[in-house]
Coordinates of C-alpha atoms and ligand atoms in Angstrom, one line a residue:
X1 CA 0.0 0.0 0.0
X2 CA 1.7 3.3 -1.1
X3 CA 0.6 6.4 0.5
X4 CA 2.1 9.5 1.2
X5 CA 3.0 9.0 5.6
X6 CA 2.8 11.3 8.2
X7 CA 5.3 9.4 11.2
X8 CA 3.3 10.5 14.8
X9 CA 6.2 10.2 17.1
X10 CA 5.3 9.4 20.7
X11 CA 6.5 11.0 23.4
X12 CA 3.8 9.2 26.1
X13 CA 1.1 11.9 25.9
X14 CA -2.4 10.7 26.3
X15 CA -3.6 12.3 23.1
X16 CA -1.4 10.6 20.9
X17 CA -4.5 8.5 19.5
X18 CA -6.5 11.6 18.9
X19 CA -3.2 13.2 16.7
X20 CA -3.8 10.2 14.2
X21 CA -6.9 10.5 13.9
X22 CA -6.8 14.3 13.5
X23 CA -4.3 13.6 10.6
X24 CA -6.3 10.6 9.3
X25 CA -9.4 13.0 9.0
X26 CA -7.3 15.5 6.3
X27 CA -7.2 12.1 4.3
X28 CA -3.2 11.6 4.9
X29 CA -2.0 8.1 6.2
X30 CA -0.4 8.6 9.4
X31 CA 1.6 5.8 12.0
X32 CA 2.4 6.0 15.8
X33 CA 6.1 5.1 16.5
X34 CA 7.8 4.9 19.6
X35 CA 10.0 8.0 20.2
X36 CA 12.8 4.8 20.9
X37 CA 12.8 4.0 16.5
X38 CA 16.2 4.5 15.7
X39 CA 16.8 7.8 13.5
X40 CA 17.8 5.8 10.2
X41 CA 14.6 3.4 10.2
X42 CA 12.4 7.0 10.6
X43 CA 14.7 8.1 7.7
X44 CA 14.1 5.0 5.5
X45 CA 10.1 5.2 5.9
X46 CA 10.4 8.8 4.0
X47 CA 7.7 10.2 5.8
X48 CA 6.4 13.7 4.5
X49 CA 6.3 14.9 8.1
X50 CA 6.5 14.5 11.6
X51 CA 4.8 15.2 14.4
X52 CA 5.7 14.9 18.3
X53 CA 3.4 14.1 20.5
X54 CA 2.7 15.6 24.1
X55 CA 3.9 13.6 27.3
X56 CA 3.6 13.9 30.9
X57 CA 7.4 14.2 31.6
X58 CA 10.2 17.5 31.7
X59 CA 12.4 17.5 29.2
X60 CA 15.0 19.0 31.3
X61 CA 15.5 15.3 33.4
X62 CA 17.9 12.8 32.2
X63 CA 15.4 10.0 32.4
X64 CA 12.6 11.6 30.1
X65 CA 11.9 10.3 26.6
X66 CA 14.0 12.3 23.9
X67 CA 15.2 11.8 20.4
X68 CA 17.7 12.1 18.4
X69 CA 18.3 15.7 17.4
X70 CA 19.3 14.8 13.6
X71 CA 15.6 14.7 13.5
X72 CA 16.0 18.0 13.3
X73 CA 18.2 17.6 9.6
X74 CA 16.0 15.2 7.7
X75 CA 14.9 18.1 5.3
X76 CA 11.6 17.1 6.8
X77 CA 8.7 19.4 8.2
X78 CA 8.2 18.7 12.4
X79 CA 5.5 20.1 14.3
X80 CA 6.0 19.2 18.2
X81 CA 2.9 19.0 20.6
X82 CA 3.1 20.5 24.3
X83 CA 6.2 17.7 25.1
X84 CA 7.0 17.4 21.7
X85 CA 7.3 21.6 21.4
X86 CA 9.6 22.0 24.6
X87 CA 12.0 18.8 23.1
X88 CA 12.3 20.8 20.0
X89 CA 13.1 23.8 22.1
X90 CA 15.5 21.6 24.4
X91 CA 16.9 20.0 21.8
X92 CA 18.1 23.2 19.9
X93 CA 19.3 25.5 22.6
X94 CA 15.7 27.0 23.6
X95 CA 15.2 27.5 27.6
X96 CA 12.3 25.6 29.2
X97 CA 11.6 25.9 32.8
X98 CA 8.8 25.0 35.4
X99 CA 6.1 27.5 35.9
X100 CA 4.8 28.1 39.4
X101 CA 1.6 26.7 38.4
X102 CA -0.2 25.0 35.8
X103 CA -1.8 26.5 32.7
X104 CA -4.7 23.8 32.5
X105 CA -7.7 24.0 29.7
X106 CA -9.4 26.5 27.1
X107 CA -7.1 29.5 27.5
X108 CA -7.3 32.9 25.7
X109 CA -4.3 32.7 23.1
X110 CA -3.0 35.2 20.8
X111 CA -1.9 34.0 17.0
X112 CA 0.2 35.9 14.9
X113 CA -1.7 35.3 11.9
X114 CA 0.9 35.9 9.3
X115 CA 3.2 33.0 10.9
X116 CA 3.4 30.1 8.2
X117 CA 1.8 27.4 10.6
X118 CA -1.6 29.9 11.5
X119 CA -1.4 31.7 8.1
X120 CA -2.8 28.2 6.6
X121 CA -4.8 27.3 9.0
X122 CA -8.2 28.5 7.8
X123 CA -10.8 30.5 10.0
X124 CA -8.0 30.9 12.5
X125 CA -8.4 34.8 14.3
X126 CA -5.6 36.8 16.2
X127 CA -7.5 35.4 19.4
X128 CA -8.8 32.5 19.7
X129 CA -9.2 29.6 22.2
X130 CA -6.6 27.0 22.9
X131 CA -6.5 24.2 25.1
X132 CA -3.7 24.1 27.2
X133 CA -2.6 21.2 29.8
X134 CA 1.4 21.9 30.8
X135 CA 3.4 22.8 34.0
X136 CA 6.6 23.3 32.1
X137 CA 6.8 26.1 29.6
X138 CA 9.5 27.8 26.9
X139 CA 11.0 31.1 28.3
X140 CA 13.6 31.4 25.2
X141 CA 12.7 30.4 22.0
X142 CA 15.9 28.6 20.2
X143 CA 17.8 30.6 17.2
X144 CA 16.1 30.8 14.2
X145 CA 13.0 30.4 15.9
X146 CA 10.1 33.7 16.3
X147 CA 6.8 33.4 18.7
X148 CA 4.1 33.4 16.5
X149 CA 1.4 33.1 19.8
X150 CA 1.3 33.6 23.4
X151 CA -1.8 33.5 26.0
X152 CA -1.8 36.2 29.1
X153 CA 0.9 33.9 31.3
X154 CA 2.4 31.7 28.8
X155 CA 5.0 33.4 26.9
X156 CA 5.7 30.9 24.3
X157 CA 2.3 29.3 22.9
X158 CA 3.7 28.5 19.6
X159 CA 7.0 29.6 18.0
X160 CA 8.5 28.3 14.2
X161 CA 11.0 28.4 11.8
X162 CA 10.0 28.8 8.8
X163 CA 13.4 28.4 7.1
X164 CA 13.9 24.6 8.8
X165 CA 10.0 23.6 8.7
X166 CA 9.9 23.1 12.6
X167 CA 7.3 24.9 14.5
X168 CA 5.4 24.2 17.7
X169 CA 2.5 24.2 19.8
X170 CA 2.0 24.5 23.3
X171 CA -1.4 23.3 23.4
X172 CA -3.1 20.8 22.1
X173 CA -4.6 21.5 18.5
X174 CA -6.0 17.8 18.4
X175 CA -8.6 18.6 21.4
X176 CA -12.2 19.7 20.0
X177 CA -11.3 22.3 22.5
X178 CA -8.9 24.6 20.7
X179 CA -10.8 26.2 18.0
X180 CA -9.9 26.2 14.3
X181 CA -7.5 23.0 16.2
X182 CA -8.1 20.5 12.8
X183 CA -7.2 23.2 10.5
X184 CA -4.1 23.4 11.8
X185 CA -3.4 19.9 11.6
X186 CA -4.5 20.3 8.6
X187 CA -1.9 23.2 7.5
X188 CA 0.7 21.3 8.8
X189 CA 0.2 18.1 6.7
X190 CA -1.4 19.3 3.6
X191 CA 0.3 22.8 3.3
X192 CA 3.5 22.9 5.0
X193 CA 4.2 18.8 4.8
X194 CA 2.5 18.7 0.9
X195 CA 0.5 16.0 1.4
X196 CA -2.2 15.4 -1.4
X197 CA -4.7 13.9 0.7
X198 CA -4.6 10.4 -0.9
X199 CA -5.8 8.3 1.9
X200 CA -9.2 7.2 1.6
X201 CA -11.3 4.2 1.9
X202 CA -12.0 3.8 -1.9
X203 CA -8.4 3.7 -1.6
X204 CA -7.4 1.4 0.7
X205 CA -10.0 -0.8 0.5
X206 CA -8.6 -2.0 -3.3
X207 CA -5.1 -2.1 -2.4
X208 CA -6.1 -4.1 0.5
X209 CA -8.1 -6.6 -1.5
X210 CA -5.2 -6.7 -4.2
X211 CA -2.8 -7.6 -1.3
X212 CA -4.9 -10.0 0.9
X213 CA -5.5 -11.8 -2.8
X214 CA -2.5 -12.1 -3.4
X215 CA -1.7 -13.2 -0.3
X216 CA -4.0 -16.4 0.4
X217 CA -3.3 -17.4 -3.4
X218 CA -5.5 -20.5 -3.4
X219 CA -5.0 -20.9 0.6
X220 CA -8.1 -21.7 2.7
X221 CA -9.7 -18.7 5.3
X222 CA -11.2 -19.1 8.2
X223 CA -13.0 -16.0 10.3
X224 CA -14.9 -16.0 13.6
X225 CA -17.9 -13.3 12.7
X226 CA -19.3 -12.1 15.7
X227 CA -21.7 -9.9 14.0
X228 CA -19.8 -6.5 15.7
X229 CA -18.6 -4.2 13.5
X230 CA -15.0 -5.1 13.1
X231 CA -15.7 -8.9 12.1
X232 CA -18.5 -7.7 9.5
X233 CA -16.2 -5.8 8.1
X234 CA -13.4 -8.0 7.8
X235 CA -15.6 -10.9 6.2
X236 CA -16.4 -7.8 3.8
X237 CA -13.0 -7.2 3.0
X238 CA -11.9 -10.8 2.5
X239 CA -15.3 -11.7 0.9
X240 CA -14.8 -9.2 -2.1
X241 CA -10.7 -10.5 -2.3
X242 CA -10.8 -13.7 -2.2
X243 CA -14.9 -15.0 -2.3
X244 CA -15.3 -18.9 -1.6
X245 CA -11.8 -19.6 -0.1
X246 CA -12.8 -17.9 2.9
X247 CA -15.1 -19.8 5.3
X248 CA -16.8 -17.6 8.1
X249 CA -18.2 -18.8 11.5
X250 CA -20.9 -17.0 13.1
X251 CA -22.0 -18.7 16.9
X252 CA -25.2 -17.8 17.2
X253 CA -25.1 -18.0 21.3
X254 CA -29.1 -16.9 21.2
X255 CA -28.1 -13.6 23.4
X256 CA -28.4 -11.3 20.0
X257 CA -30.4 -8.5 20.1
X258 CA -33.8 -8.5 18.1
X259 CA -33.6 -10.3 14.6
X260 CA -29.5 -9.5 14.8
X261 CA -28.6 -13.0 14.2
X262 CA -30.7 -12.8 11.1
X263 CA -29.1 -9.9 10.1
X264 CA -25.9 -10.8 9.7
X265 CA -26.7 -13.7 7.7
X266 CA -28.8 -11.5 5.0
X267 CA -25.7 -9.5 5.4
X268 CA -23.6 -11.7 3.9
X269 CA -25.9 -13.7 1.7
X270 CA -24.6 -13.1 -2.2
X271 CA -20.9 -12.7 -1.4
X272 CA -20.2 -16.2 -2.6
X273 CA -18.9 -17.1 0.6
X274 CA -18.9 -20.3 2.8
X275 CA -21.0 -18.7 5.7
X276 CA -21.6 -21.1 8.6
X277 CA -24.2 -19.9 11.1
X278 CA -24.3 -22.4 14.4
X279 CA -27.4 -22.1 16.5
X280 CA -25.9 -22.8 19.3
X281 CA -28.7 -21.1 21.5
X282 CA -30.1 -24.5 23.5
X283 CA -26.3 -25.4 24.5
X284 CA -25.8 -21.7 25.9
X285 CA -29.2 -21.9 27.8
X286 CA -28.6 -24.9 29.2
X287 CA -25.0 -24.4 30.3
X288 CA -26.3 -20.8 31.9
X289 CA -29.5 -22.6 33.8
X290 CA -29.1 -21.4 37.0
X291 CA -26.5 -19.3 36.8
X292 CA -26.6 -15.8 38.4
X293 CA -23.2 -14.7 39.1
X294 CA -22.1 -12.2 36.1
X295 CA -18.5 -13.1 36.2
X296 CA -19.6 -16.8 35.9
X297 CA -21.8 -16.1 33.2
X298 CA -19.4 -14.8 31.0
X299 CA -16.8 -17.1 32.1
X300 CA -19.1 -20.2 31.1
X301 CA -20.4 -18.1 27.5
X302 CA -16.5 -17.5 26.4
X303 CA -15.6 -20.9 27.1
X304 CA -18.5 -22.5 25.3
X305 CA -18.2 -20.2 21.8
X306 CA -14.5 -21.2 22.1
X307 CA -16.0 -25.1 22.4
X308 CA -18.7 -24.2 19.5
X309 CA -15.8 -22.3 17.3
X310 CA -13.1 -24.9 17.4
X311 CA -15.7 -28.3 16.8
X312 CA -16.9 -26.3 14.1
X313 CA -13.2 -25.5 12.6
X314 CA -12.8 -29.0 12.6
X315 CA -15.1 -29.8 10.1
X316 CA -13.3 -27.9 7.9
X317 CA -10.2 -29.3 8.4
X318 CA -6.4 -27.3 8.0
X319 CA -6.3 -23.9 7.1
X320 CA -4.3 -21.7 6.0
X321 CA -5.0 -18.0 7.9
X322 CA -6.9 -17.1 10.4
X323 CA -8.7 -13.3 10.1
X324 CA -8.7 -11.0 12.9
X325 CA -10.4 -7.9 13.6
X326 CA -7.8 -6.1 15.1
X327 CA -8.1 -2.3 14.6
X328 CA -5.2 0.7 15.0
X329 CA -6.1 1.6 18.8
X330 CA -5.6 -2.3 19.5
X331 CA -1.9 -2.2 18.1
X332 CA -1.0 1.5 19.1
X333 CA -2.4 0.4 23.5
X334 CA -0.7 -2.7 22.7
X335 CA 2.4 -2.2 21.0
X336 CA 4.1 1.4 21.4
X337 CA 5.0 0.7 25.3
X338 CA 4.9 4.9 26.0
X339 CA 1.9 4.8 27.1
X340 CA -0.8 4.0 29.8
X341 CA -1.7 0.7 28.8
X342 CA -5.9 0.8 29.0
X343 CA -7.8 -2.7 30.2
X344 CA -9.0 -4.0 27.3
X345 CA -12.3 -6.3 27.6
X346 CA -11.8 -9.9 27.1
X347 CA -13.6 -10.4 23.8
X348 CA -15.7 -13.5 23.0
X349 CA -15.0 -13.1 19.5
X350 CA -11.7 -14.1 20.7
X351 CA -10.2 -17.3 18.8
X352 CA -8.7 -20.4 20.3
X353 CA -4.9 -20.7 19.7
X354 CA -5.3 -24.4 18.9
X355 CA -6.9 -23.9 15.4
X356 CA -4.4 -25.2 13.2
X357 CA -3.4 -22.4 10.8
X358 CA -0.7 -21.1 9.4
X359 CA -0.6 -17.1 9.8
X360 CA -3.0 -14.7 10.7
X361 CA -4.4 -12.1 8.4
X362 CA -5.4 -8.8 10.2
X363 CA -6.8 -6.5 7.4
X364 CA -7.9 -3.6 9.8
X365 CA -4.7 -3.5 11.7
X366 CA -3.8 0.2 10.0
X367 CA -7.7 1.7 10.9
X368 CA -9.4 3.6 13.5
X369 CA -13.3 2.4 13.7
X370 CA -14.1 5.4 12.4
X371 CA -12.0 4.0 9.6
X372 CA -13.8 0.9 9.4
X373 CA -17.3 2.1 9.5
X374 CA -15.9 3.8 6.0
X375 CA -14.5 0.9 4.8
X376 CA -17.9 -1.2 5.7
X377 CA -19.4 1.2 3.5
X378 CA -17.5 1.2 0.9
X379 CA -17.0 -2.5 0.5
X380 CA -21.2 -2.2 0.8
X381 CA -22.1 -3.2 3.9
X382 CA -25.8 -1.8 5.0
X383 CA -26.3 0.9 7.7
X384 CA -27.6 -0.9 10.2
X385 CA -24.0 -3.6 10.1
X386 CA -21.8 -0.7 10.0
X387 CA -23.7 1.8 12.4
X388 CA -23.6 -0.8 15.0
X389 CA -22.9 0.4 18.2
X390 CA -20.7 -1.4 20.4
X391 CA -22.3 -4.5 21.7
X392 CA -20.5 -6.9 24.4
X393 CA -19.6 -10.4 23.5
X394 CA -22.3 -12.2 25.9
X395 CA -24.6 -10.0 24.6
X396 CA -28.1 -9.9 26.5
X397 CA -26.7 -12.5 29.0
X398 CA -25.1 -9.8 30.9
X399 CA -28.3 -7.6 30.6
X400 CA -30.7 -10.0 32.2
X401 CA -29.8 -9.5 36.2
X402 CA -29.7 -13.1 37.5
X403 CA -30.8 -16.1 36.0
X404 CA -31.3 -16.2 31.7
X405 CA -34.4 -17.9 30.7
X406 CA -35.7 -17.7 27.0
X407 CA -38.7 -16.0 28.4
X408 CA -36.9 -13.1 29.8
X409 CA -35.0 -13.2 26.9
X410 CA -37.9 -12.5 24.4
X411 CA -39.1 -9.7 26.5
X412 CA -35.5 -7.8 27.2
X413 CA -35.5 -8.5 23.4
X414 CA -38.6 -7.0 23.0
X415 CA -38.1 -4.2 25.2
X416 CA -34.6 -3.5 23.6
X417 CA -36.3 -3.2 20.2
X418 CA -38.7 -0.4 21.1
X419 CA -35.9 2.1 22.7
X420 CA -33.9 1.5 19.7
X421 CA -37.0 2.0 17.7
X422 CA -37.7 5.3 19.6
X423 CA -34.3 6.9 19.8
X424 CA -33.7 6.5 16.1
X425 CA -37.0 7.9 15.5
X426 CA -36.2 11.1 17.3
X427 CA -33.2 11.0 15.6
X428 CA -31.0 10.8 18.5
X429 CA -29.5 7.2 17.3
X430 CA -25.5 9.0 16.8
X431 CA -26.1 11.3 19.8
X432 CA -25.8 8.4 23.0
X433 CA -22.7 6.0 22.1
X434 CA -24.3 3.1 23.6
X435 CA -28.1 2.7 24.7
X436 CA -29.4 -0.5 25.6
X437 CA -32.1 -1.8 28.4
X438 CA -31.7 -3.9 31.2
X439 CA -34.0 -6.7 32.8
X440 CA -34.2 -6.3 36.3
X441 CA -34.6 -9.7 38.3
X442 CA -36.8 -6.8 40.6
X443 CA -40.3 -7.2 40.7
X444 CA -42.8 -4.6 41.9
X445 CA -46.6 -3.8 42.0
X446 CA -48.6 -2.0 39.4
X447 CA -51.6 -1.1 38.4
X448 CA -53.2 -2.0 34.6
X449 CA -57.0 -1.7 33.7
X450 CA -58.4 -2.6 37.3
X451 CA -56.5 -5.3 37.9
X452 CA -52.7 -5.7 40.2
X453 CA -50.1 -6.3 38.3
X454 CA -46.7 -7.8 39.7
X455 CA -44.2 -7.7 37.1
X456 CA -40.6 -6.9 36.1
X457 CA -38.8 -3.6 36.8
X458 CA -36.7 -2.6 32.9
X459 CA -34.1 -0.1 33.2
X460 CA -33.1 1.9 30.5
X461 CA -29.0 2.9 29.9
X462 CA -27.8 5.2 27.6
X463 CA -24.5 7.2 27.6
X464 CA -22.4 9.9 25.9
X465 CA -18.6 8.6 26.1
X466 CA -15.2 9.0 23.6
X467 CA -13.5 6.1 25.3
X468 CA -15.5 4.0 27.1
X469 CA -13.4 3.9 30.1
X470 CA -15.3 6.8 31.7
X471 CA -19.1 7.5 30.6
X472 CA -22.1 9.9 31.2
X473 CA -25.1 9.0 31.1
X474 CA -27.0 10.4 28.3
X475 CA -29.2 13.2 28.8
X476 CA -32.5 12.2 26.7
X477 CA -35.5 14.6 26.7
X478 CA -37.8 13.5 28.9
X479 CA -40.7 13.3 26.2
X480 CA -38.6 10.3 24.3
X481 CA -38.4 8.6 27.9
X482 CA -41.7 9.1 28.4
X483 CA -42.9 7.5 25.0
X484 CA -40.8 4.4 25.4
X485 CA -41.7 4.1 28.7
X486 CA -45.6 4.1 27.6
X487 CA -44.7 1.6 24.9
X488 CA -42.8 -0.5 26.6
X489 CA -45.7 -1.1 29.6
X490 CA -48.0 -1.2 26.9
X491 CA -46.8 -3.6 24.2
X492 CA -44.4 -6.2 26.0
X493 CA -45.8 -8.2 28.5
X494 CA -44.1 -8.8 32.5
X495 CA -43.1 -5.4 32.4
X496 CA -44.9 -2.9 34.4
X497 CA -42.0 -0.3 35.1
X498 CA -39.3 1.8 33.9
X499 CA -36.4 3.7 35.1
X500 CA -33.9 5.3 33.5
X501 CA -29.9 4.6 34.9
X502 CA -28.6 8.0 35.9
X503 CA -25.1 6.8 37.1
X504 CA -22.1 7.9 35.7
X505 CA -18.7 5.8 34.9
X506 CA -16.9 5.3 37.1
X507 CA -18.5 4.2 40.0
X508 CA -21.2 2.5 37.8
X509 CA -19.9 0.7 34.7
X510 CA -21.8 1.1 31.5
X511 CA -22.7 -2.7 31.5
X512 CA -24.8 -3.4 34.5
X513 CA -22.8 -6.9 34.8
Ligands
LIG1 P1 -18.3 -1.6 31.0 O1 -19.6 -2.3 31.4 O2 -17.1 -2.3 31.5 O3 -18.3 -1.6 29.5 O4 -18.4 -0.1 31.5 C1 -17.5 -0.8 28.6 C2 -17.8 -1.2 27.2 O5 -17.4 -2.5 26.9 C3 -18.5 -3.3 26.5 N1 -18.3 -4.6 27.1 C4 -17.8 -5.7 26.5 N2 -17.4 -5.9 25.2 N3 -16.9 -8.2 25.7 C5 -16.9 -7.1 24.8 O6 -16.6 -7.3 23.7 C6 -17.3 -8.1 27.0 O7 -17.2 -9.0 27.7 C7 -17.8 -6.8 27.4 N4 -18.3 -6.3 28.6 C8 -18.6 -5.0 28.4 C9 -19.7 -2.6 27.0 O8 -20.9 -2.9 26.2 C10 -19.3 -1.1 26.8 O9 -19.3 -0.7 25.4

């Protein structure tokens, strides 16, 4: 795959996901890389420019992550980040101290306008707001190098030289927070850097099936779907390359949401594929009877798909590679070591080692989802597959509290269907990132017609996140809640009320096992 590369060099900072994507989004193929790559392997990648991430050390102490300052000679453009701008400083004679105390969030900041770096960045005004998180700060710029913005205590905000390509930021122009912060991502790798802006889906999405066919050759595939987004797309991908050499499996464990299981077999009907759907829901259920304990549960539902995967794999004998959905933010927690690693749930999607294969094919490895929602598209996947919001890997079995039994399953099924129906009526369906309803094993006394009801208590969850580590909940107008509240008494049965989760993450978790 030949594309013009952006190297994102990390320093540690918590953004340095956010950079990529920032550069991704002006169409130009970026990578992470440790700040430990040796100088000539930067050097043979020829990227068209660099960027350094932020970090949380000084670069004044011996132990903090530097660089090589030949970085400084490649002839190659380098924007540096918070960190990244006081190591460029460091590194060329500037003067960066410790302020007395920290300039933290959207700040006031003044832009010389007709500096190179702000002078492409469109929409930008001679004030405008920044957002700042930094201690340390640049008193003396280094030669060669002019301020080009300041805010009302940091004296340094941005400085460049225009002669070398190297400028820098203080704050962080890859936080929604700093206004007109895109566009100057966007100067820098389109303007200053030259990039064309030849990464895109339509793109990628033939060179990857030209590769990947050229790859298996007349080799045998073997995917686990799951149904989630990454899988779907994958099978899409290796579908349109290489058609009936690729066998999927899709366990069917009977916790899918309303008709889903269906779904992703229409999905996939017409691609010429070997698609094997097992209903495996009778071997779940009875595994689960009696079962209440969420950390069982899901215990007992991973093993069992890995049991229902690998008898099924069987049948079709050797083969050759093994797909995986791995996406970008998988290999960039994983692999880079600079920064906080983040838990990562234990998928149960997840493949057995003991498959007998011969290498594993990850065809998402270079994409963020947002990324692979394109892709999806593009390779002509439907909405409703590629809009998917995340869904975990026991599905409903951790949103039944208690025991599963295929009644309760029908009516959280039932239940489910009507909120979704309801918030993409109102047109809220992008606005929560995850919305979902809960069974209750609570029941409590109602009233219906003249008669006493006892019945279930449903809870509704729906939250606003950009990580899923930490959540809100989702503040829906209370006229939506209302309606699916009156249709859900109304048209499924055993349920005769409904509250809505107002807890935040942490201390709740999104889940409610
Ligand atoms: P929690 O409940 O931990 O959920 O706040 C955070 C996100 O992870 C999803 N989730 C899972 N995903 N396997 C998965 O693939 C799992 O076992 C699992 N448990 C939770 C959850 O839906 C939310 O998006």
């Amino acid at each position: 795959m030949e594309h013009q590369l952006i190297l994102v060099i990390d320093f540690g900072g918590q953004y340095n996901q956010l950079i990529a994507r920032r550069v991704r989004e002006c169409s130009v193929y970026c990578e992470v890389i440790s700040c430990r790559t040796p100088i000539e392997k930067i050097r043979e990648l020829s990227p068209m420019g660099i960027i350094f991430t932020g970090g949380p050390n000084s670069v004044y102490l011996e132990t903090s992550p530097t660089i090589s300052p030949e970085i400084f000679d490649l002839g190659v453009p380098v924007l540096g980040i918070c960190y990244g701008a006081q190591l460029m400083a460091h590194l060329l004679g500037g003067d960066v101290h410790a302020a007395d105390n920290r300039e933290y969030g959207m700040t006031k900041t003044y832009y010389d306008t007709s500096s190179v770096l702000f002078s492409h960045a469109d929409g930008i005004g001679s004030e405008d707001i920044s957002w700042m998180s930094h201690t340390d700060f640049i008193a003396g710029v280094p030669d060669g190098f002019r301020v080009t913005a300041h805010t009302d205590t940091c004296p340094t905000a941005a400085m460049e030289n225009a002669d070398r390509k190297l400028f820098a930021v203080q704050f962080h122009p890859e936080v929604n927070h700093t206004v007109h912060g895109t566009d100057m991502i966007r100067a820098f790798v389109r303007d200053i850097c030259g990039c064309a802006g030849d990464w895109t889906m339509k793109n990628y999405a033939a060179s990857a099936v030209k590769q990947v066919r050229e790859k298996v050759g007349d080799g045998k595939v073997l995917l686990g779907l799951s149904g989630g987004v990454d899988s779907s797309v994958a099978a899409a991908l290796l579908a349109r390359a290489v058609g009936d050499k690729l066998t999927c499996i899709f366990v069917d464990h009977g916790f899918m949401r309303k008709n889903e299981g269906d779904e992703v077999e229409q999905a996939f009907d017409g691609w010429g594929i070997n698609f094997v759907r097992v209903n495996a829901k009778d071997r779940f259920l009875s595994k689960l009877a009696g079962v209440t304990e969420p950390e069982q549960k899901r215990k007992l539902i991973g093993e069992e798909f890995i049991r229902v995967f690998e008898a099924e794999a069987k049948k079709i004998g050797r083969v050759d590679y093994l797909v995986q959905g791995t996406i970008y933010p998988d290999v960039i927690e994983s692999g880079l070591g600079d920064s906080a690693v983040i838990k990562s749930h234990h998928n149960v999607g997840g493949l057995p080692d003991y498959v007998d294969f011969k290498e594993i094919i990850e065809p998402l490895r270079l994409l963020f989802k947002d990324e692979v929602r394109a892709l999806g598209r593009e390779l002509g996947l439907s909405d409703v597959l590629v809009d998917r919001q995340p869904f975990p890997g026991p599905g409903l079995a951790i949103r039944i509290i208690g025991e599963i039994t295929e009644e309760k399953l029908d009516i959280l099924r039932d239940a489910d269907l009507i909120f979704r129906e309801e918030i993409a009526k109102a047109d809220l369906d992008h606005t929560p990132d995850q919305y979902f309803a809960v069974l209750t094993s609570m029941r409590s006394v109602g009233v219906m017609g003249d008669g006493r009801t006892y019945d279930y208590t449903l809870a509704l969850r729906a939250v606003t996140t950009s990580d899923f580590m930490t959540a809100d909940f989702a503040k829906l107008p209370y006229d939506l809640l209302q309606r699916v509240s009156s249709r859900i008494v109304n048209e499924v049965k055993s349920i005769n009320r409904i509250v809505y989760d107002v807890t935040t993450k942490p201390p709740a978790t999104v889940e409610w096992e």
